JSON list of C-alpha atoms in Angstrom, two decimals:
[
{"chain": "E", "resi": 160, "resn": "LYS", "atom": "CA", "xyz": [92.97, 97.80, 126.33]},
{"chain": "E", "resi": 161, "resn": "ASN", "atom": "CA", "xyz": [91.05, 100.17, 128.52]},
{"chain": "E", "resi": 162, "resn": "GLU", "atom": "CA", "xyz": [87.38, 100.35, 127.80]},
{"chain": "E", "resi": 163, "resn": "VAL", "atom": "CA", "xyz": [85.75, 103.82, 128.79]},
{"chain": "E", "resi": 164, "resn": "GLU", "atom": "CA", "xyz": [82.04, 103.94, 129.09]},
{"chain": "E", "resi": 165, "resn": "GLN", "atom": "CA", "xyz": [80.41, 107.31, 129.50]},
{"chain": "E", "resi": 166, "resn": "SER", "atom": "CA", "xyz": [76.72, 107.95, 130.51]},
{"chain": "E", "resi": 167, "resn": "PRO", "atom": "CA", "xyz": [74.40, 109.50, 129.52]},
{"chain": "E", "resi": 168, "resn": "GLN", "atom": "CA", "xyz": [75.35, 110.00, 125.65]},
{"chain": "E", "resi": 169, "resn": "ASN", "atom": "CA", "xyz": [72.92, 112.86, 125.54]},
{"chain": "E", "resi": 170, "resn": "LEU", "atom": "CA", "xyz": [71.53, 115.03, 128.20]},
{"chain": "E", "resi": 171, "resn": "THR", "atom": "CA", "xyz": [69.09, 118.09, 127.87]},
{"chain": "E", "resi": 172, "resn": "ALA", "atom": "CA", "xyz": [68.28, 119.98, 131.13]},
{"chain": "E", "resi": 173, "resn": "GLN", "atom": "CA", "xyz": [66.88, 123.27, 132.07]},
{"chain": "E", "resi": 174, "resn": "GLU", "atom": "CA", "xyz": [68.92, 126.16, 133.27]},
{"chain": "E", "resi": 175, "resn": "GLY", "atom": "CA", "xyz": [69.78, 125.92, 137.06]},
{"chain": "E", "resi": 176, "resn": "GLU", "atom": "CA", "xyz": [69.57, 121.97, 137.15]},
{"chain": "E", "resi": 177, "resn": "PHE", "atom": "CA", "xyz": [72.15, 119.91, 138.84]},
{"chain": "E", "resi": 178, "resn": "ILE", "atom": "CA", "xyz": [73.89, 117.82, 136.24]},
{"chain": "E", "resi": 179, "resn": "THR", "atom": "CA", "xyz": [75.77, 114.50, 136.57]},
{"chain": "E", "resi": 180, "resn": "ILE", "atom": "CA", "xyz": [77.91, 112.85, 133.81]},
{"chain": "E", "resi": 181, "resn": "ASN", "atom": "CA", "xyz": [79.31, 109.40, 134.62]},
{"chain": "E", "resi": 182, "resn": "CYS", "atom": "CA", "xyz": [82.45, 107.55, 133.46]},
{"chain": "E", "resi": 183, "resn": "SER", "atom": "CA", "xyz": [83.36, 103.85, 134.06]},
{"chain": "E", "resi": 184, "resn": "TYR", "atom": "CA", "xyz": [86.57, 102.04, 133.04]},
{"chain": "E", "resi": 185, "resn": "SER", "atom": "CA", "xyz": [87.76, 98.65, 133.06]},
{"chain": "E", "resi": 186, "resn": "VAL", "atom": "CA", "xyz": [91.68, 98.70, 133.89]},
{"chain": "E", "resi": 187, "resn": "GLY", "atom": "CA", "xyz": [93.61, 100.63, 136.58]},
{"chain": "E", "resi": 188, "resn": "ILE", "atom": "CA", "xyz": [94.83, 104.03, 135.46]},
{"chain": "E", "resi": 189, "resn": "SER", "atom": "CA", "xyz": [97.32, 106.66, 136.44]},
{"chain": "E", "resi": 190, "resn": "ALA", "atom": "CA", "xyz": [95.01, 109.65, 136.13]},
{"chain": "E", "resi": 191, "resn": "LEU", "atom": "CA", "xyz": [91.61, 110.37, 134.72]},
{"chain": "E", "resi": 192, "resn": "HIS", "atom": "CA", "xyz": [90.66, 113.58, 132.76]},
{"chain": "E", "resi": 193, "resn": "TRP", "atom": "CA", "xyz": [87.51, 115.46, 132.16]},
{"chain": "E", "resi": 194, "resn": "LEU", "atom": "CA", "xyz": [87.52, 117.52, 129.08]},
{"chain": "E", "resi": 195, "resn": "GLN", "atom": "CA", "xyz": [85.07, 120.07, 127.45]},
{"chain": "E", "resi": 196, "resn": "GLN", "atom": "CA", "xyz": [84.73, 120.36, 123.59]},
{"chain": "E", "resi": 197, "resn": "HIS", "atom": "CA", "xyz": [82.59, 123.12, 122.11]},
{"chain": "E", "resi": 198, "resn": "PRO", "atom": "CA", "xyz": [81.32, 123.03, 118.60]},
{"chain": "E", "resi": 199, "resn": "GLY", "atom": "CA", "xyz": [84.20, 123.88, 116.26]},
{"chain": "E", "resi": 200, "resn": "GLY", "atom": "CA", "xyz": [86.48, 121.21, 117.97]},
{"chain": "E", "resi": 201, "resn": "GLY", "atom": "CA", "xyz": [88.63, 123.04, 120.70]},
{"chain": "E", "resi": 202, "resn": "ILE", "atom": "CA", "xyz": [89.15, 120.85, 123.82]},
{"chain": "E", "resi": 203, "resn": "VAL", "atom": "CA", "xyz": [89.60, 122.29, 127.08]},
{"chain": "E", "resi": 204, "resn": "SER", "atom": "CA", "xyz": [90.91, 120.35, 130.17]},
{"chain": "E", "resi": 205, "resn": "LEU", "atom": "CA", "xyz": [88.57, 120.74, 133.23]},
{"chain": "E", "resi": 206, "resn": "PHE", "atom": "CA", "xyz": [90.16, 118.35, 135.62]},
{"chain": "E", "resi": 207, "resn": "MET", "atom": "CA", "xyz": [92.89, 115.80, 136.03]},
{"chain": "E", "resi": 208, "resn": "LEU", "atom": "CA", "xyz": [92.15, 113.32, 138.90]},
{"chain": "E", "resi": 209, "resn": "SER", "atom": "CA", "xyz": [94.05, 110.35, 140.24]},
{"chain": "E", "resi": 210, "resn": "SER", "atom": "CA", "xyz": [92.04, 110.25, 143.70]},
{"chain": "E", "resi": 211, "resn": "GLY", "atom": "CA", "xyz": [89.32, 112.01, 145.58]},
{"chain": "E", "resi": 212, "resn": "LYS", "atom": "CA", "xyz": [87.52, 115.07, 144.51]},
{"chain": "E", "resi": 213, "resn": "LYS", "atom": "CA", "xyz": [88.37, 118.41, 142.92]},
{"chain": "E", "resi": 214, "resn": "LYS", "atom": "CA", "xyz": [86.18, 121.59, 142.62]},
{"chain": "E", "resi": 215, "resn": "HIS", "atom": "CA", "xyz": [86.49, 124.61, 140.27]},
{"chain": "E", "resi": 216, "resn": "GLY", "atom": "CA", "xyz": [83.71, 127.05, 140.28]},
{"chain": "E", "resi": 217, "resn": "ARG", "atom": "CA", "xyz": [80.50, 125.26, 139.63]},
{"chain": "E", "resi": 218, "resn": "LEU", "atom": "CA", "xyz": [82.25, 122.05, 138.54]},
{"chain": "E", "resi": 219, "resn": "ILE", "atom": "CA", "xyz": [82.93, 119.13, 140.75]},
{"chain": "E", "resi": 220, "resn": "ALA", "atom": "CA", "xyz": [84.84, 115.96, 139.67]},
{"chain": "E", "resi": 221, "resn": "THR", "atom": "CA", "xyz": [85.11, 112.82, 141.88]},
{"chain": "E", "resi": 222, "resn": "ILE", "atom": "CA", "xyz": [86.93, 109.47, 141.33]},
{"chain": "E", "resi": 223, "resn": "ASN", "atom": "CA", "xyz": [86.44, 106.08, 143.00]},
{"chain": "E", "resi": 224, "resn": "ILE", "atom": "CA", "xyz": [89.73, 104.12, 142.19]},
{"chain": "E", "resi": 225, "resn": "GLN", "atom": "CA", "xyz": [88.39, 100.92, 143.70]},
{"chain": "E", "resi": 226, "resn": "GLU", "atom": "CA", "xyz": [85.05, 101.12, 141.78]},
{"chain": "E", "resi": 227, "resn": "LYS", "atom": "CA", "xyz": [86.84, 102.38, 138.56]},
{"chain": "E", "resi": 228, "resn": "HIS", "atom": "CA", "xyz": [84.30, 105.24, 138.30]},
{"chain": "E", "resi": 229, "resn": "SER", "atom": "CA", "xyz": [84.28, 108.96, 138.05]},
{"chain": "E", "resi": 230, "resn": "SER", "atom": "CA", "xyz": [81.56, 111.59, 138.02]},
{"chain": "E", "resi": 231, "resn": "LEU", "atom": "CA", "xyz": [81.49, 115.14, 136.86]},
{"chain": "E", "resi": 232, "resn": "HIS", "atom": "CA", "xyz": [78.90, 117.45, 138.28]},
{"chain": "E", "resi": 233, "resn": "ILE", "atom": "CA", "xyz": [77.72, 120.80, 137.22]},
{"chain": "E", "resi": 234, "resn": "THR", "atom": "CA", "xyz": [75.84, 122.91, 139.83]},
{"chain": "E", "resi": 235, "resn": "ALA", "atom": "CA", "xyz": [73.38, 125.69, 138.77]},
{"chain": "E", "resi": 236, "resn": "SER", "atom": "CA", "xyz": [73.71, 124.80, 135.10]},
{"chain": "E", "resi": 237, "resn": "HIS", "atom": "CA", "xyz": [73.64, 127.55, 132.62]},
{"chain": "E", "resi": 238, "resn": "PRO", "atom": "CA", "xyz": [73.22, 127.57, 128.69]},
{"chain": "E", "resi": 239, "resn": "ARG", "atom": "CA", "xyz": [76.99, 128.43, 128.31]},
{"chain": "E", "resi": 240, "resn": "ASP", "atom": "CA", "xyz": [77.66, 124.91, 129.93]},
{"chain": "E", "resi": 241, "resn": "SER", "atom": "CA", "xyz": [76.28, 123.24, 126.67]},
{"chain": "E", "resi": 242, "resn": "ALA", "atom": "CA", "xyz": [79.20, 121.23, 125.24]},
{"chain": "E", "resi": 243, "resn": "VAL", "atom": "CA", "xyz": [80.51, 117.90, 124.80]},
{"chain": "E", "resi": 244, "resn": "TYR", "atom": "CA", "xyz": [82.09, 116.58, 128.05]},
{"chain": "E", "resi": 245, "resn": "ILE", "atom": "CA", "xyz": [84.68, 113.73, 127.50]},
{"chain": "E", "resi": 246, "resn": "CYS", "atom": "CA", "xyz": [86.29, 111.41, 129.96]},
{"chain": "E", "resi": 247, "resn": "ALA", "atom": "CA", "xyz": [89.79, 110.34, 129.04]},
{"chain": "E", "resi": 248, "resn": "LEU", "atom": "CA", "xyz": [92.25, 107.97, 130.72]},
{"chain": "E", "resi": 249, "resn": "SER", "atom": "CA", "xyz": [95.97, 108.06, 131.32]},
{"chain": "E", "resi": 250, "resn": "GLY", "atom": "CA", "xyz": [97.50, 104.56, 131.52]},
{"chain": "E", "resi": 251, "resn": "GLY", "atom": "CA", "xyz": [101.01, 103.97, 132.79]},
{"chain": "E", "resi": 252, "resn": "GLY", "atom": "CA", "xyz": [102.74, 103.93, 129.28]},
{"chain": "E", "resi": 253, "resn": "ALA", "atom": "CA", "xyz": [103.32, 106.46, 126.69]},
{"chain": "E", "resi": 254, "resn": "ASP", "atom": "CA", "xyz": [100.17, 105.61, 124.53]},
{"chain": "E", "resi": 255, "resn": "GLY", "atom": "CA", "xyz": [98.35, 108.96, 125.01]},
{"chain": "E", "resi": 256, "resn": "LEU", "atom": "CA", "xyz": [94.85, 109.29, 126.48]},
{"chain": "E", "resi": 257, "resn": "THR", "atom": "CA", "xyz": [92.12, 106.95, 125.94]},
{"chain": "E", "resi": 258, "resn": "PHE", "atom": "CA", "xyz": [88.97, 108.76, 125.37]},
{"chain": "E", "resi": 259, "resn": "GLY", "atom": "CA", "xyz": [85.26, 107.94, 126.00]},
{"chain": "E", "resi": 260, "resn": "LYS", "atom": "CA", "xyz": [82.75, 108.94, 123.44]},
{"chain": "E", "resi": 261, "resn": "GLY", "atom": "CA", "xyz": [81.36, 112.02, 125.23]},
{"chain": "E", "resi": 262, "resn": "THR", "atom": "CA", "xyz": [78.32, 113.28, 126.60]},
{"chain": "E", "resi": 263, "resn": "HIS", "atom": "CA", "xyz": [76.42, 115.99, 124.67]},
{"chain": "E", "resi": 264, "resn": "LEU", "atom": "CA", "xyz": [74.97, 118.20, 127.10]},
{"chain": "E", "resi": 265, "resn": "ILE", "atom": "CA", "xyz": [72.45, 120.96, 126.18]},
{"chain": "E", "resi": 266, "resn": "ILE", "atom": "CA", "xyz": [71.25, 123.44, 128.84]},
{"chain": "E", "resi": 267, "resn": "GLN", "atom": "CA", "xyz": [67.98, 125.24, 127.78]},
{"chain": "E", "resi": 268, "resn": "PRO", "atom": "CA", "xyz": [67.29, 128.75, 129.22]},
{"chain": "F", "resi": 291, "resn": "ASP", "atom": "CA", "xyz": [101.67, 132.97, 127.11]},
{"chain": "F", "resi": 292, "resn": "ALA", "atom": "CA", "xyz": [100.27, 131.46, 123.86]},
{"chain": "F", "resi": 293, "resn": "GLY", "atom": "CA", "xyz": [98.49, 128.12, 124.03]},
{"chain": "F", "resi": 294, "resn": "VAL", "atom": "CA", "xyz": [98.96, 125.28, 121.66]},
{"chain": "F", "resi": 295, "resn": "THR", "atom": "CA", "xyz": [98.71, 126.43, 118.15]},
{"chain": "F", "resi": 296, "resn": "GLN", "atom": "CA", "xyz": [97.96, 124.32, 115.10]},
{"chain": "F", "resi": 297, "resn": "SER", "atom": "CA", "xyz": [98.14, 124.99, 111.28]},
{"chain": "F", "resi": 298, "resn": "PRO", "atom": "CA", "xyz": [96.31, 125.22, 109.13]},
{"chain": "F", "resi": 299, "resn": "THR", "atom": "CA", "xyz": [92.87, 125.49, 110.65]},
{"chain": "F", "resi": 300, "resn": "HIS", "atom": "CA", "xyz": [91.06, 123.83, 107.77]},
{"chain": "F", "resi": 301, "resn": "LEU", "atom": "CA", "xyz": [92.34, 121.73, 104.63]},
{"chain": "F", "resi": 302, "resn": "ILE", "atom": "CA", "xyz": [90.68, 120.20, 101.74]},
{"chain": "F", "resi": 303, "resn": "LYS", "atom": "CA", "xyz": [92.58, 117.53, 99.79]},
{"chain": "F", "resi": 304, "resn": "THR", "atom": "CA", "xyz": [91.65, 114.68, 97.30]},
{"chain": "F", "resi": 305, "resn": "ARG", "atom": "CA", "xyz": [92.15, 111.03, 97.61]},
{"chain": "F", "resi": 306, "resn": "GLY", "atom": "CA", "xyz": [95.84, 109.95, 97.13]},
{"chain": "F", "resi": 307, "resn": "GLN", "atom": "CA", "xyz": [97.37, 113.32, 98.00]},
{"chain": "F", "resi": 308, "resn": "HIS", "atom": "CA", "xyz": [99.40, 113.79, 101.14]},
{"chain": "F", "resi": 309, "resn": "VAL", "atom": "CA", "xyz": [99.04, 116.42, 103.91]},
{"chain": "F", "resi": 310, "resn": "THR", "atom": "CA", "xyz": [101.31, 117.84, 106.51]},
{"chain": "F", "resi": 311, "resn": "LEU", "atom": "CA", "xyz": [99.84, 119.32, 109.77]},
{"chain": "F", "resi": 312, "resn": "ARG", "atom": "CA", "xyz": [101.75, 121.48, 112.18]},
{"chain": "F", "resi": 313, "resn": "CYS", "atom": "CA", "xyz": [101.66, 122.04, 115.69]},
{"chain": "F", "resi": 314, "resn": "SER", "atom": "CA", "xyz": [103.52, 124.36, 118.24]},
{"chain": "F", "resi": 315, "resn": "PRO", "atom": "CA", "xyz": [103.39, 123.48, 121.82]},
{"chain": "F", "resi": 316, "resn": "ILE", "atom": "CA", "xyz": [103.02, 125.61, 124.97]},
{"chain": "F", "resi": 317, "resn": "SER", "atom": "CA", "xyz": [106.61, 127.23, 125.64]},
{"chain": "F", "resi": 318, "resn": "GLY", "atom": "CA", "xyz": [108.46, 124.94, 128.01]},
{"chain": "F", "resi": 319, "resn": "HIS", "atom": "CA", "xyz": [106.48, 121.78, 126.81]},
{"chain": "F", "resi": 320, "resn": "LYS", "atom": "CA", "xyz": [108.52, 119.02, 125.53]},
{"chain": "F", "resi": 321, "resn": "SER", "atom": "CA", "xyz": [105.92, 116.42, 124.78]},
{"chain": "F", "resi": 322, "resn": "VAL", "atom": "CA", "xyz": [103.54, 116.64, 121.87]},
{"chain": "F", "resi": 323, "resn": "SER", "atom": "CA", "xyz": [100.72, 114.04, 121.11]},
{"chain": "F", "resi": 324, "resn": "TRP", "atom": "CA", "xyz": [98.69, 113.79, 117.98]},
{"chain": "F", "resi": 325, "resn": "TYR", "atom": "CA", "xyz": [95.07, 112.57, 118.04]},
{"chain": "F", "resi": 326, "resn": "GLN", "atom": "CA", "xyz": [92.36, 111.94, 115.23]},
{"chain": "F", "resi": 327, "resn": "GLN", "atom": "CA", "xyz": [88.74, 112.86, 115.98]},
{"chain": "F", "resi": 328, "resn": "VAL", "atom": "CA", "xyz": [86.26, 111.56, 113.49]},
{"chain": "F", "resi": 329, "resn": "LEU", "atom": "CA", "xyz": [82.87, 113.17, 113.46]},
{"chain": "F", "resi": 330, "resn": "GLY", "atom": "CA", "xyz": [80.75, 111.98, 116.26]},
{"chain": "F", "resi": 331, "resn": "GLN", "atom": "CA", "xyz": [83.44, 109.97, 118.07]},
{"chain": "F", "resi": 332, "resn": "GLY", "atom": "CA", "xyz": [85.97, 110.69, 120.91]},
{"chain": "F", "resi": 333, "resn": "PRO", "atom": "CA", "xyz": [89.62, 111.36, 119.78]},
{"chain": "F", "resi": 334, "resn": "GLN", "atom": "CA", "xyz": [91.99, 108.41, 119.07]},
{"chain": "F", "resi": 335, "resn": "PHE", "atom": "CA", "xyz": [95.63, 108.49, 119.89]},
{"chain": "F", "resi": 336, "resn": "ILE", "atom": "CA", "xyz": [98.03, 108.50, 116.87]},
{"chain": "F", "resi": 337, "resn": "PHE", "atom": "CA", "xyz": [101.52, 109.50, 118.20]},
{"chain": "F", "resi": 338, "resn": "GLN", "atom": "CA", "xyz": [103.37, 110.82, 121.19]},
{"chain": "F", "resi": 339, "resn": "TYR", "atom": "CA", "xyz": [106.73, 112.58, 120.86]},
{"chain": "F", "resi": 340, "resn": "TYR", "atom": "CA", "xyz": [108.97, 113.58, 123.67]},
{"chain": "F", "resi": 341, "resn": "GLU", "atom": "CA", "xyz": [112.54, 115.17, 123.26]},
{"chain": "F", "resi": 342, "resn": "LYS", "atom": "CA", "xyz": [112.18, 114.51, 119.47]},
{"chain": "F", "resi": 343, "resn": "GLU", "atom": "CA", "xyz": [111.77, 110.69, 119.87]},
{"chain": "F", "resi": 344, "resn": "GLU", "atom": "CA", "xyz": [108.54, 108.83, 119.23]},
{"chain": "F", "resi": 345, "resn": "ARG", "atom": "CA", "xyz": [107.53, 107.67, 122.59]},
{"chain": "F", "resi": 346, "resn": "GLY", "atom": "CA", "xyz": [104.20, 106.03, 121.64]},
{"chain": "F", "resi": 347, "resn": "ARG", "atom": "CA", "xyz": [102.14, 105.01, 118.64]},
{"chain": "F", "resi": 348, "resn": "GLY", "atom": "CA", "xyz": [98.51, 104.26, 118.28]},
{"chain": "F", "resi": 349, "resn": "ASN", "atom": "CA", "xyz": [96.74, 101.75, 116.02]},
{"chain": "F", "resi": 350, "resn": "PHE", "atom": "CA", "xyz": [97.23, 103.67, 112.67]},
{"chain": "F", "resi": 351, "resn": "PRO", "atom": "CA", "xyz": [98.72, 102.53, 109.38]},
{"chain": "F", "resi": 352, "resn": "ASP", "atom": "CA", "xyz": [102.14, 103.42, 108.07]},
{"chain": "F", "resi": 353, "resn": "ARG", "atom": "CA", "xyz": [100.74, 106.17, 105.98]},
{"chain": "F", "resi": 354, "resn": "PHE", "atom": "CA", "xyz": [100.60, 108.21, 109.22]},
{"chain": "F", "resi": 355, "resn": "SER", "atom": "CA", "xyz": [104.17, 109.58, 110.31]},
{"chain": "F", "resi": 356, "resn": "ALA", "atom": "CA", "xyz": [105.32, 112.35, 112.51]},
{"chain": "F", "resi": 357, "resn": "ARG", "atom": "CA", "xyz": [108.18, 114.09, 113.70]},
{"chain": "F", "resi": 358, "resn": "GLN", "atom": "CA", "xyz": [109.35, 116.62, 116.39]},
{"chain": "F", "resi": 359, "resn": "PHE", "atom": "CA", "xyz": [111.86, 119.37, 115.80]},
{"chain": "F", "resi": 360, "resn": "PRO", "atom": "CA", "xyz": [114.52, 120.90, 118.04]},
{"chain": "F", "resi": 361, "resn": "ASN", "atom": "CA", "xyz": [112.19, 123.65, 119.18]},
{"chain": "F", "resi": 362, "resn": "TYR", "atom": "CA", "xyz": [109.61, 120.84, 120.13]},
{"chain": "F", "resi": 363, "resn": "SER", "atom": "CA", "xyz": [107.17, 121.87, 117.52]},
{"chain": "F", "resi": 364, "resn": "SER", "atom": "CA", "xyz": [105.74, 118.88, 115.48]},
{"chain": "F", "resi": 365, "resn": "GLU", "atom": "CA", "xyz": [104.50, 117.83, 112.09]},
{"chain": "F", "resi": 366, "resn": "LEU", "atom": "CA", "xyz": [101.98, 115.06, 111.35]},
{"chain": "F", "resi": 367, "resn": "ASN", "atom": "CA", "xyz": [102.25, 113.85, 107.79]},
{"chain": "F", "resi": 368, "resn": "VAL", "atom": "CA", "xyz": [99.62, 111.52, 106.09]},
{"chain": "F", "resi": 369, "resn": "ASN", "atom": "CA", "xyz": [100.38, 110.10, 102.75]},
{"chain": "F", "resi": 370, "resn": "ALA", "atom": "CA", "xyz": [97.90, 108.43, 100.25]},
{"chain": "F", "resi": 371, "resn": "LEU", "atom": "CA", "xyz": [94.92, 110.04, 101.71]},
{"chain": "F", "resi": 372, "resn": "LEU", "atom": "CA", "xyz": [91.69, 108.08, 101.97]},
{"chain": "F", "resi": 373, "resn": "LEU", "atom": "CA", "xyz": [88.18, 109.42, 102.43]},
{"chain": "F", "resi": 374, "resn": "GLY", "atom": "CA", "xyz": [88.24, 108.06, 105.84]},
{"chain": "F", "resi": 375, "resn": "ASP", "atom": "CA", "xyz": [91.09, 110.20, 106.87]},
{"chain": "F", "resi": 376, "resn": "SER", "atom": "CA", "xyz": [88.63, 112.98, 107.09]},
{"chain": "F", "resi": 377, "resn": "ALA", "atom": "CA", "xyz": [88.60, 114.04, 110.67]},
{"chain": "F", "resi": 378, "resn": "LEU", "atom": "CA", "xyz": [89.70, 116.66, 113.20]},
{"chain": "F", "resi": 379, "resn": "TYR", "atom": "CA", "xyz": [93.39, 116.47, 114.10]},
{"chain": "F", "resi": 380, "resn": "LEU", "atom": "CA", "xyz": [94.15, 117.61, 117.46]},
{"chain": "F", "resi": 381, "resn": "CYS", "atom": "CA", "xyz": [97.60, 118.34, 119.00]},
{"chain": "F", "resi": 382, "resn": "ALA", "atom": "CA", "xyz": [98.24, 118.30, 122.68]},
{"chain": "F", "resi": 383, "resn": "SER", "atom": "CA", "xyz": [101.31, 119.43, 124.59]},
{"chain": "F", "resi": 384, "resn": "ARG", "atom": "CA", "xyz": [102.45, 118.75, 128.20]},
{"chain": "F", "resi": 385, "resn": "PHE", "atom": "CA", "xyz": [105.75, 119.31, 130.03]},
{"chain": "F", "resi": 386, "resn": "ALA", "atom": "CA", "xyz": [106.92, 115.83, 130.21]},
{"chain": "F", "resi": 387, "resn": "SER", "atom": "CA", "xyz": [106.00, 112.31, 128.86]},
{"chain": "F", "resi": 388, "resn": "VAL", "atom": "CA", "xyz": [104.35, 111.19, 131.97]},
{"chain": "F", "resi": 389, "resn": "PRO", "atom": "CA", "xyz": [100.69, 110.21, 132.54]},
{"chain": "F", "resi": 390, "resn": "TYR", "atom": "CA", "xyz": [100.10, 112.54, 135.32]},
{"chain": "F", "resi": 391, "resn": "ASN", "atom": "CA", "xyz": [101.16, 115.57, 133.32]},
{"chain": "F", "resi": 392, "resn": "GLU", "atom": "CA", "xyz": [97.94, 117.69, 132.26]},
{"chain": "F", "resi": 393, "resn": "GLN", "atom": "CA", "xyz": [97.64, 117.86, 128.53]},
{"chain": "F", "resi": 394, "resn": "PHE", "atom": "CA", "xyz": [96.73, 121.13, 126.78]},
{"chain": "F", "resi": 395, "resn": "PHE", "atom": "CA", "xyz": [94.94, 120.88, 123.54]},
{"chain": "F", "resi": 396, "resn": "GLY", "atom": "CA", "xyz": [95.47, 122.92, 120.45]},
{"chain": "F", "resi": 397, "resn": "PRO", "atom": "CA", "xyz": [92.32, 124.02, 118.38]},
{"chain": "F", "resi": 398, "resn": "GLY", "atom": "CA", "xyz": [92.54, 121.24, 115.90]},
{"chain": "F", "resi": 399, "resn": "THR", "atom": "CA", "xyz": [92.93, 121.11, 111.92]},
{"chain": "F", "resi": 400, "resn": "ARG", "atom": "CA", "xyz": [89.91, 120.02, 110.04]},
{"chain": "F", "resi": 401, "resn": "LEU", "atom": "CA", "xyz": [90.93, 117.89, 107.32]},
{"chain": "F", "resi": 402, "resn": "THR", "atom": "CA", "xyz": [88.41, 116.99, 104.55]},
{"chain": "F", "resi": 403, "resn": "VAL", "atom": "CA", "xyz": [89.34, 114.46, 101.95]},
{"chain": "F", "resi": 404, "resn": "LEU", "atom": "CA", "xyz": [87.26, 114.50, 98.80]}
]
């Protein structure tokens, strides 16, 4: 079973700060997903990575397959970025995603 | 195009009852997965269906069952409800049952068992 560790669990920062959230896993994967969940429950897919780096607006996601590690970066953070950010893994089978416990991010104005 | 839809949005049941949750995938998506998210935890995989067949099952008791219909919509059934079944139930759809397909999540059904 793949173990997913996210850090930090909670993060409070000031508006404008550069944010980094980390995800480490124990077993090889097919793809890694970064997801955003707002209060009320809805989950939005931010990125799906199998190698390298992806950028969308102020969000950047990187993955190092050899080190089994991924990071999600938020540049010029804004209060509307406040949410829970979840790392999830796709294995090779049909067993759905394996989720981390999430990082609760609060951006203060 | 509509996203993944789920119904109902909220539900309150008592112990021992059964419940049926519904999910309609994005048009053209043939795979539906169900997840349970207990408060404060990450979601846990329950089932995956593709082309009306069960393709994967998580570590949940037989009280949990699901099916997928010819139009690719899906139902999750839970029998003999326990207090511990109180959770947000999420449905996700994707085009095919392959790991590198992006999953799109519905808003969830919040089930409270009293």
